[in-house]
Amino acid sequence: MNRNSCSNTRYQAAAATRQRSAARHTSPRESLFCETVEIFNPVGPRIKVRHYHTVPLLWLALLCTGLALGARAQEGQPFTNFVWVTQPVLELSPQSTWENGVGEGFRSSAQSITVSAGATYGFSAFGARQGHDLALASLTYGHMLGSTMGQDHWYRGNFEGRLELFTGAQFSPSSEWLVGLTPHLRYNFATGTRWIPFVDAGAGVTATSIGPPDLSGIFEFNLQAGTGIQWFLKDNVAITVEARYVHWSCAGLNEPNNGLNGVTGLIGWSFFF
């Protein structure tokens, strides 16, 4: 064996030793993300170069992120600042006064409380001999009797049952007292605005100290019919203005039974719930 052969043999042994040493010192992480490439050098030893797979790994990361974003978008949940945020679905409150917004018709189970005050201008008509002027105050509970009816018609609206407790005093031609309870049936027109007009009618009972020449005893009946409007300051608070024709009599149970007639004007606050 000549000198050149021995030199080549020693060089190959040293190269193999360096390769094993490099393999032992290569971390598992490096082995996953890089590979060793041997470059042949005709005038010297072989050169080993580590080639890192950074570009394929970046593409793989972007692909996974895109798939995750697409799946999350299909679920309807936004992704903000890399934090998944679940947003609640906004729904109409079951306690809303209206079916589809202010003025679009009341919810079928909507209720109200109205406090009113006003006066009655009395006139002698239909057999009555005197005009009786009254000051009145009332407290009324209302409840809608169903959903909005007459959709797509001018008369679209809701029927409402109401129970009114009223009291007051006659101040002309004499000072007397009265108190009564009257059920009403009201129809509220759905105008699509904050102005809700209505028509109203009721019949009930009254106790009063007003006597002859027009009334005959404490117990009397009352009949009422009128119209008015509600102006909603909020979706559940309204100012109510109304005018009624009123008639008191005992329906012939006693004499005299001429009756008491008048026009009543009332203004009040209504609270819906």
mmCIF file of C-alpha atoms in Angstrom:
data_model
loop_
_atom_site.group_PDB
_atom_site.id
_atom_site.type_symbol
_atom_site.label_atom_id
_atom_site.label_comp_id
_atom_site.label_asym_id
_atom_site.label_seq_id
_atom_site.Cartn_x
_atom_site.Cartn_y
_atom_site.Cartn_z
ATOM 1 C CA MET A 1 0.000 0.000 0.000
ATOM 2 C CA ASN A 2 1.490 3.289 -1.083
ATOM 3 C CA ARG A 3 1.524 6.561 0.831
ATOM 4 C CA ASN A 4 -1.436 8.106 -1.074
ATOM 5 C CA SER A 5 -3.669 5.119 -0.332
ATOM 6 C CA CYS A 6 -2.883 5.324 3.382
ATOM 7 C CA SER A 7 -3.635 9.040 3.373
ATOM 8 C CA ASN A 8 -7.001 8.483 1.690
ATOM 9 C CA THR A 9 -7.871 5.754 4.130
ATOM 10 C CA ARG A 10 -7.100 7.965 7.129
ATOM 11 C CA TYR A 11 -9.108 10.832 5.625
ATOM 12 C CA GLN A 12 -12.144 8.612 5.036
ATOM 13 C CA ALA A 13 -11.979 7.299 8.626
ATOM 14 C CA ALA A 14 -11.765 10.845 10.019
ATOM 15 C CA ALA A 15 -14.723 11.936 7.851
ATOM 16 C CA ALA A 16 -16.817 9.025 9.070
ATOM 17 C CA THR A 17 -15.976 9.911 12.689
ATOM 18 C CA ARG A 18 -17.035 13.545 12.153
ATOM 19 C CA GLN A 19 -20.289 12.426 10.542
ATOM 20 C CA ARG A 20 -21.166 10.200 13.514
ATOM 21 C CA SER A 21 -20.308 13.015 15.941
ATOM 22 C CA ALA A 22 -22.492 15.476 14.035
ATOM 23 C CA ALA A 23 -25.370 12.996 14.030
ATOM 24 C CA ARG A 24 -25.069 12.574 17.819
ATOM 25 C CA HIS A 25 -25.132 16.368 18.392
ATOM 26 C CA THR A 26 -28.064 17.010 16.102
ATOM 27 C CA SER A 27 -31.199 17.662 18.176
ATOM 28 C CA PRO A 28 -34.491 15.934 17.376
ATOM 29 C CA ARG A 29 -35.980 19.338 16.592
ATOM 30 C CA GLU A 30 -33.313 20.012 13.973
ATOM 31 C CA SER A 31 -33.848 16.565 12.473
ATOM 32 C CA LEU A 32 -37.514 17.390 11.928
ATOM 33 C CA PHE A 33 -36.975 20.773 10.283
ATOM 34 C CA CYS A 34 -33.738 20.343 8.356
ATOM 35 C CA GLU A 35 -31.719 17.828 6.349
ATOM 36 C CA THR A 36 -28.024 17.436 5.699
ATOM 37 C CA VAL A 37 -26.898 17.786 2.075
ATOM 38 C CA GLU A 38 -23.407 16.580 1.063
ATOM 39 C CA ILE A 39 -21.723 18.686 -1.558
ATOM 40 C CA PHE A 40 -18.875 16.950 -3.404
ATOM 41 C CA ASN A 41 -15.698 18.950 -3.568
ATOM 42 C CA PRO A 42 -13.185 17.428 -5.976
ATOM 43 C CA VAL A 43 -10.196 19.138 -4.368
ATOM 44 C CA GLY A 44 -11.055 18.723 -0.727
ATOM 45 C CA PRO A 45 -13.294 16.944 1.742
ATOM 46 C CA ARG A 46 -17.029 16.655 1.309
ATOM 47 C CA ILE A 47 -19.019 19.653 2.670
ATOM 48 C CA LYS A 48 -22.268 19.022 4.536
ATOM 49 C CA VAL A 49 -24.895 21.794 4.406
ATOM 50 C CA ARG A 50 -28.108 21.861 6.499
ATOM 51 C CA HIS A 51 -31.072 22.945 4.360
ATOM 52 C CA TYR A 52 -34.031 24.167 6.497
ATOM 53 C CA HIS A 53 -37.606 23.570 5.182
ATOM 54 C CA THR A 54 -38.934 26.975 6.303
ATOM 55 C CA VAL A 55 -41.061 27.782 3.243
ATOM 56 C CA PRO A 56 -43.140 24.545 3.241
ATOM 57 C CA LEU A 57 -43.693 24.901 6.983
ATOM 58 C CA LEU A 58 -44.973 28.478 6.548
ATOM 59 C CA TRP A 59 -47.368 27.371 3.823
ATOM 60 C CA LEU A 60 -48.609 24.536 6.025
ATOM 61 C CA ALA A 61 -49.214 26.951 8.948
ATOM 62 C CA LEU A 62 -51.107 29.400 6.710
ATOM 63 C CA LEU A 63 -53.228 26.602 5.268
ATOM 64 C CA CYS A 64 -54.225 25.349 8.740
ATOM 65 C CA THR A 65 -55.070 28.896 9.886
ATOM 66 C CA GLY A 66 -57.207 29.518 6.791
ATOM 67 C CA LEU A 67 -59.132 26.289 7.268
ATOM 68 C CA ALA A 68 -59.773 27.157 10.921
ATOM 69 C CA LEU A 69 -60.978 30.667 10.047
ATOM 70 C CA GLY A 70 -63.299 29.336 7.342
ATOM 71 C CA ALA A 71 -64.862 26.780 9.672
ATOM 72 C CA ARG A 72 -65.350 29.398 12.372
ATOM 73 C CA ALA A 73 -66.924 31.856 9.946
ATOM 74 C CA GLN A 74 -69.478 29.236 8.915
ATOM 75 C CA GLU A 75 -70.476 28.931 12.557
ATOM 76 C CA GLY A 76 -71.203 32.699 12.613
ATOM 77 C CA GLN A 77 -68.728 33.607 15.361
ATOM 78 C CA PRO A 78 -66.248 36.443 14.748
ATOM 79 C CA PHE A 79 -62.508 36.152 15.294
ATOM 80 C CA THR A 80 -61.021 39.259 16.914
ATOM 81 C CA ASN A 81 -57.367 39.688 17.940
ATOM 82 C CA PHE A 82 -56.891 35.904 17.792
ATOM 83 C CA VAL A 83 -59.557 35.396 20.482
ATOM 84 C CA TRP A 84 -62.806 33.656 19.708
ATOM 85 C CA VAL A 85 -65.718 35.905 20.761
ATOM 86 C CA THR A 86 -69.250 34.576 21.074
ATOM 87 C CA GLN A 87 -71.843 37.285 20.529
ATOM 88 C CA PRO A 88 -75.434 36.760 21.773
ATOM 89 C CA VAL A 89 -78.271 36.996 19.280
ATOM 90 C CA LEU A 90 -80.383 40.100 19.901
ATOM 91 C CA GLU A 91 -84.043 39.224 20.275
ATOM 92 C CA LEU A 92 -87.142 41.266 21.003
ATOM 93 C CA SER A 93 -87.963 41.387 24.656
ATOM 94 C CA PRO A 94 -91.029 39.321 25.540
ATOM 95 C CA GLN A 95 -92.083 42.282 27.706
ATOM 96 C CA SER A 96 -92.209 44.714 24.780
ATOM 97 C CA THR A 97 -95.442 46.733 24.526
ATOM 98 C CA TRP A 98 -95.547 46.447 20.741
ATOM 99 C CA GLU A 99 -95.623 43.600 18.268
ATOM 100 C CA ASN A 100 -93.303 45.142 15.658
ATOM 101 C CA GLY A 101 -92.180 48.502 16.954
ATOM 102 C CA VAL A 102 -93.844 51.641 18.292
ATOM 103 C CA GLY A 103 -97.198 52.300 16.649
ATOM 104 C CA GLU A 104 -97.329 48.986 14.783
ATOM 105 C CA GLY A 105 -99.932 47.379 17.015
ATOM 106 C CA PHE A 106 -99.882 46.320 20.644
ATOM 107 C CA ARG A 107 -98.691 42.933 21.863
ATOM 108 C CA SER A 108 -101.723 40.720 22.619
ATOM 109 C CA SER A 109 -100.895 40.510 26.333
ATOM 110 C CA ALA A 110 -99.944 44.189 26.813
ATOM 111 C CA GLN A 111 -101.476 45.876 29.855
ATOM 112 C CA SER A 112 -101.777 49.477 30.997
ATOM 113 C CA ILE A 113 -102.523 51.723 33.945
ATOM 114 C CA THR A 114 -103.941 55.194 33.282
ATOM 115 C CA VAL A 115 -104.372 58.035 35.762
ATOM 116 C CA SER A 116 -106.609 60.848 34.482
ATOM 117 C CA ALA A 117 -108.274 64.035 35.643
ATOM 118 C CA GLY A 118 -110.789 66.324 34.014
ATOM 119 C CA ALA A 119 -114.197 67.931 34.122
ATOM 120 C CA THR A 120 -117.719 67.473 32.788
ATOM 121 C CA TYR A 121 -119.683 70.285 31.245
ATOM 122 C CA GLY A 122 -123.358 69.512 31.862
ATOM 123 C CA PHE A 123 -126.261 70.542 29.660
ATOM 124 C CA SER A 124 -130.010 70.152 29.870
ATOM 125 C CA ALA A 125 -131.129 67.824 27.067
ATOM 126 C CA PHE A 126 -133.013 64.566 26.498
ATOM 127 C CA GLY A 127 -135.424 65.387 29.340
ATOM 128 C CA ALA A 128 -132.914 66.802 31.829
ATOM 129 C CA ARG A 129 -133.903 70.091 33.485
ATOM 130 C CA GLN A 130 -130.458 71.282 34.608
ATOM 131 C CA GLY A 131 -126.858 71.293 33.532
ATOM 132 C CA HIS A 132 -124.574 69.580 36.041
ATOM 133 C CA ASP A 133 -120.876 70.552 36.066
ATOM 134 C CA LEU A 134 -118.483 67.991 37.578
ATOM 135 C CA ALA A 135 -114.809 67.642 38.461
ATOM 136 C CA LEU A 136 -113.541 64.085 37.956
ATOM 137 C CA ALA A 137 -110.507 61.873 38.566
ATOM 138 C CA SER A 138 -110.119 58.264 37.405
ATOM 139 C CA LEU A 139 -107.842 55.228 37.596
ATOM 140 C CA THR A 140 -108.115 52.723 34.742
ATOM 141 C CA TYR A 141 -106.634 49.288 34.139
ATOM 142 C CA GLY A 142 -106.425 48.068 30.534
ATOM 143 C CA HIS A 143 -105.614 44.747 28.874
ATOM 144 C CA MET A 144 -105.349 44.032 25.134
ATOM 145 C CA LEU A 145 -107.854 41.421 23.988
ATOM 146 C CA GLY A 146 -105.824 39.959 21.148
ATOM 147 C CA SER A 147 -103.201 40.498 18.495
ATOM 148 C CA THR A 148 -103.311 43.310 15.955
ATOM 149 C CA MET A 149 -106.182 42.842 13.549
ATOM 150 C CA GLY A 150 -106.962 44.320 10.128
ATOM 151 C CA GLN A 151 -103.444 44.013 8.775
ATOM 152 C CA ASP A 152 -102.918 46.054 5.571
ATOM 153 C CA HIS A 153 -106.155 48.014 6.212
ATOM 154 C CA TRP A 154 -106.756 51.566 7.444
ATOM 155 C CA TYR A 155 -108.503 50.258 10.556
ATOM 156 C CA ARG A 156 -105.567 48.097 11.671
ATOM 157 C CA GLY A 157 -105.399 48.003 15.475
ATOM 158 C CA ASN A 158 -106.206 46.274 18.772
ATOM 159 C CA PHE A 159 -109.280 45.856 20.948
ATOM 160 C CA GLU A 160 -108.665 46.640 24.599
ATOM 161 C CA GLY A 161 -110.748 45.858 27.645
ATOM 162 C CA ARG A 162 -110.619 48.554 30.355
ATOM 163 C CA LEU A 163 -112.001 48.913 33.870
ATOM 164 C CA GLU A 164 -112.306 52.475 35.178
ATOM 165 C CA LEU A 165 -112.761 53.525 38.790
ATOM 166 C CA PHE A 166 -113.729 57.196 38.974
ATOM 167 C CA THR A 167 -114.757 59.710 41.580
ATOM 168 C CA GLY A 168 -115.491 63.404 41.718
ATOM 169 C CA ALA A 169 -117.832 66.139 42.804
ATOM 170 C CA GLN A 170 -120.540 68.298 41.347
ATOM 171 C CA PHE A 171 -119.667 71.975 41.795
ATOM 172 C CA SER A 172 -122.649 73.483 39.941
ATOM 173 C CA PRO A 173 -125.542 73.983 40.569
ATOM 174 C CA SER A 174 -124.754 72.508 44.026
ATOM 175 C CA SER A 175 -121.957 70.624 45.765
ATOM 176 C CA GLU A 176 -122.484 66.852 45.612
ATOM 177 C CA TRP A 177 -120.326 63.730 45.434
ATOM 178 C CA LEU A 178 -120.180 60.742 43.092
ATOM 179 C CA VAL A 179 -118.158 57.559 42.616
ATOM 180 C CA GLY A 180 -118.491 54.859 39.993
ATOM 181 C CA LEU A 181 -117.091 51.791 38.237
ATOM 182 C CA THR A 182 -117.301 51.423 34.458
ATOM 183 C CA PRO A 183 -116.052 48.655 32.113
ATOM 184 C CA HIS A 184 -114.975 50.011 28.704
ATOM 185 C CA LEU A 185 -114.249 48.540 25.297
ATOM 186 C CA ARG A 186 -111.640 50.524 23.377
ATOM 187 C CA TYR A 187 -110.223 50.160 19.887
ATOM 188 C CA ASN A 188 -106.661 51.473 19.370
ATOM 189 C CA PHE A 189 -105.656 52.266 15.780
ATOM 190 C CA ALA A 190 -102.156 51.180 14.718
ATOM 191 C CA THR A 191 -100.817 54.162 12.774
ATOM 192 C CA GLY A 192 -97.136 53.250 12.684
ATOM 193 C CA THR A 193 -96.351 56.461 14.593
ATOM 194 C CA ARG A 194 -96.240 57.588 18.228
ATOM 195 C CA TRP A 195 -99.766 59.019 17.861
ATOM 196 C CA ILE A 196 -102.389 56.341 18.546
ATOM 197 C CA PRO A 197 -106.030 57.449 18.191
ATOM 198 C CA PHE A 198 -108.856 55.393 19.699
ATOM 199 C CA VAL A 199 -112.625 55.119 20.079
ATOM 200 C CA ASP A 200 -114.139 54.043 23.375
ATOM 201 C CA ALA A 201 -117.520 53.038 24.868
ATOM 202 C CA GLY A 202 -118.568 51.897 28.330
ATOM 203 C CA ALA A 203 -121.467 51.232 30.683
ATOM 204 C CA GLY A 204 -121.306 50.947 34.471
ATOM 205 C CA VAL A 205 -122.743 51.913 37.830
ATOM 206 C CA THR A 206 -122.527 55.068 39.936
ATOM 207 C CA ALA A 207 -123.322 56.112 43.491
ATOM 208 C CA THR A 208 -124.067 59.806 43.927
ATOM 209 C CA SER A 209 -125.760 62.335 46.184
ATOM 210 C CA ILE A 210 -127.108 64.257 43.188
ATOM 211 C CA GLY A 211 -130.877 64.199 43.455
ATOM 212 C CA PRO A 212 -133.979 65.898 42.061
ATOM 213 C CA PRO A 213 -135.014 67.343 39.747
ATOM 214 C CA ASP A 214 -133.014 65.078 37.407
ATOM 215 C CA LEU A 215 -131.945 62.086 39.530
ATOM 216 C CA SER A 216 -133.904 60.251 42.180
ATOM 217 C CA GLY A 217 -131.518 58.198 44.335
ATOM 218 C CA ILE A 218 -127.998 57.140 45.223
ATOM 219 C CA PHE A 219 -127.771 54.260 42.744
ATOM 220 C CA GLU A 220 -127.477 55.242 39.067
ATOM 221 C CA PHE A 221 -126.241 53.741 35.826
ATOM 222 C CA ASN A 222 -123.777 55.529 33.560
ATOM 223 C CA LEU A 223 -123.271 55.330 29.804
ATOM 224 C CA GLN A 224 -120.186 56.748 28.084
ATOM 225 C CA ALA A 225 -118.886 57.002 24.514
ATOM 226 C CA GLY A 226 -115.923 58.951 23.249
ATOM 227 C CA THR A 227 -112.715 59.263 21.326
ATOM 228 C CA GLY A 228 -109.178 60.384 22.008
ATOM 229 C CA ILE A 229 -105.509 60.018 21.213
ATOM 230 C CA GLN A 230 -102.389 58.732 22.939
ATOM 231 C CA TRP A 231 -98.998 60.350 22.363
ATOM 232 C CA PHE A 232 -96.195 57.965 23.267
ATOM 233 C CA LEU A 233 -93.247 59.781 24.819
ATOM 234 C CA LYS A 234 -91.517 56.404 25.216
ATOM 235 C CA ASP A 235 -92.419 52.975 23.938
ATOM 236 C CA ASN A 236 -94.393 52.334 27.140
ATOM 237 C CA VAL A 237 -95.410 55.803 28.420
ATOM 238 C CA ALA A 238 -98.051 57.997 26.817
ATOM 239 C CA ILE A 239 -100.045 61.165 27.413
ATOM 240 C CA THR A 240 -103.740 60.461 26.842
ATOM 241 C CA VAL A 241 -106.307 63.091 25.857
ATOM 242 C CA GLU A 242 -109.957 62.144 25.387
ATOM 243 C CA ALA A 243 -113.466 63.528 25.150
ATOM 244 C CA ARG A 244 -116.637 61.612 26.102
ATOM 245 C CA TYR A 245 -120.354 62.011 26.076
ATOM 246 C CA VAL A 246 -121.736 60.838 29.470
ATOM 247 C CA HIS A 247 -125.227 60.074 30.703
ATOM 248 C CA TRP A 248 -126.378 59.142 34.224
ATOM 249 C CA SER A 249 -129.835 57.812 35.062
ATOM 250 C CA CYS A 250 -131.525 55.011 37.037
ATOM 251 C CA ALA A 251 -133.118 53.363 33.974
ATOM 252 C CA GLY A 252 -136.600 53.988 35.343
ATOM 253 C CA LEU A 253 -136.097 52.231 38.675
ATOM 254 C CA ASN A 254 -137.204 55.383 40.520
ATOM 255 C CA GLU A 255 -138.743 58.759 39.791
ATOM 256 C CA PRO A 256 -137.700 61.308 38.687
ATOM 257 C CA ASN A 257 -135.519 59.812 35.953
ATOM 258 C CA ASN A 258 -134.767 62.774 33.729
ATOM 259 C CA GLY A 259 -131.035 61.965 33.683
ATOM 260 C CA LEU A 260 -127.822 63.900 33.777
ATOM 261 C CA ASN A 261 -125.957 64.637 30.533
ATOM 262 C CA GLY A 262 -122.606 66.199 29.788
ATOM 263 C CA VAL A 263 -119.363 66.248 27.808
ATOM 264 C CA THR A 264 -116.298 65.107 29.735
ATOM 265 C CA GLY A 265 -112.731 66.049 28.866
ATOM 266 C CA LEU A 266 -109.855 64.100 30.440
ATOM 267 C CA ILE A 267 -106.065 64.223 30.281
ATOM 268 C CA GLY A 268 -103.885 61.534 31.797
ATOM 269 C CA TRP A 269 -100.723 59.482 31.943
ATOM 270 C CA SER A 270 -100.725 55.910 30.638
ATOM 271 C CA PHE A 271 -98.092 53.319 31.572
ATOM 272 C CA PHE A 272 -97.872 50.108 29.546
ATOM 273 C CA PHE A 273 -96.259 46.827 30.575
#
